[in-house]
Amino acid sequence: NAGVTQTPKFRVLKTGQSMTLLCAQDMNHEYMYWYRQDPGMGLRLIHYSVGEGTTAKGEVPDGYNVSRLKKQNFLLGLESAAPSQTSVYFCASSRSSGGLWDTQYFGPGTRLTVL
Amino acid sequence: SQQGEEDPQALSIQEGENATMNCSYKTSINNLQWYRQNSGRGLVHLILIRSNEREKHSGRLRVTLDTSKKSSSLLITASRAADTASYFCATAPKAAGNKLTFGGGTRVLVKP
């Protein structure tokens, strides 16, 4: 059981470039989430999904898009990266039995730098 | 300001001592969760306490919840060097449309 995995682990982009972060979970969880963590701060929710084919905006969705084509995968896209998007990105998942916002299982993170 | 705010921001203790950190929040919640984050790693869930619970234990961890004061505390007893990490509280709101909100964390250093 790998749990929640994220690829890549590190990435450096130039302003204006695009990229996609991949999150995969093998726990058959219904809910998935993308967060960003800036230095010395807690996590802020970017987007989340309550099931395959659904997505919803979180607290800081601007500049990001997401897709949940398969239940086990949740993709986060940056169409035109900006230096303000330099951050560590975490994916998480949770069971539906506990309800939305119940215990979440986190991936190891992707450290993104935008120059 | 954030829904959940931890206090203190940083804590330094000797191995074997207890560590206590607090979390205050603003709106009614369904549950409150504590997570640990080791340097450079993802968050690991520690304890979830529901709004109708007052205290919960897990190994050396004890969490209390006072909904009248909108506050929670996390106690780590007999701390070990491996407990060195950042600890975050996260509040799950009752109001529909609101999201799970993380505080800024307490950085705990346990000196051997």
Tab-separated table of C-alpha atoms in Angstrom, chain A residues 35 37 40-43 45 48 57-59 90 98 101-104 106-108 111, chain B residues 2 31 33 35 37 40-43 45 48 50 88 92-93 98-100 102-104:
chain	number	residue	atom	x	y	z
A	35	TYR	CA	-3.126	22.293	-0.656
A	37	GLN	CA	2.079	25.464	2.131
A	40	GLY	CA	5.968	29.323	8.312
A	41	MET	CA	2.317	28.935	7.425
A	42	GLY	CA	-0.324	26.306	7.608
A	43	LEU	CA	-1.892	24.658	4.596
A	45	LEU	CA	-6.842	24.536	0.271
A	48	TYR	CA	-10.871	19.542	-3.831
A	57	LYS	CA	-12.820	25.500	-5.436
A	58	GLY	CA	-11.038	25.880	-2.159
A	59	GLU	CA	-9.656	28.931	-0.430
A	90	PHE	CA	0.453	18.668	-0.879
A	98	GLY	CA	-16.209	10.025	7.672
A	101	TRP	CA	-13.246	17.239	6.118
A	102	ASP	CA	-12.653	14.055	8.100
A	103	THR	CA	-9.217	12.487	8.631
A	104	GLN	CA	-6.951	13.177	5.666
A	106	PHE	CA	-1.224	13.287	2.876
A	107	GLY	CA	1.336	12.745	0.169
A	108	PRO	CA	5.008	13.705	0.608
A	111	ARG	CA	8.422	21.578	-3.976
B	2	GLN	CA	-6.984	32.063	10.384
B	31	ASN	CA	-14.451	18.146	14.470
B	33	GLN	CA	-7.886	17.425	14.073
B	35	TYR	CA	-1.492	16.681	12.491
B	37	GLN	CA	4.728	17.382	10.062
B	40	GLY	CA	10.347	18.334	4.589
B	41	ARG	CA	7.597	15.721	4.815
B	42	GLY	CA	3.843	15.506	4.445
B	43	LEU	CA	1.387	15.806	7.312
B	45	HIS	CA	-2.834	12.585	11.163
B	48	LEU	CA	-9.535	13.669	15.485
B	50	ARG	CA	-15.551	15.503	17.459
B	88	PHE	CA	-0.986	21.727	13.228
B	92	ALA	CA	-13.770	21.166	10.176
B	93	PRO	CA	-16.586	23.723	10.089
B	98	ASN	CA	-16.823	26.272	4.672
B	99	LYS	CA	-13.635	24.269	4.406
B	100	LEU	CA	-11.164	22.464	6.641
B	102	PHE	CA	-5.280	24.661	9.182
B	103	GLY	CA	-3.531	26.872	11.678
B	104	GLY	CA	0.030	28.113	11.289
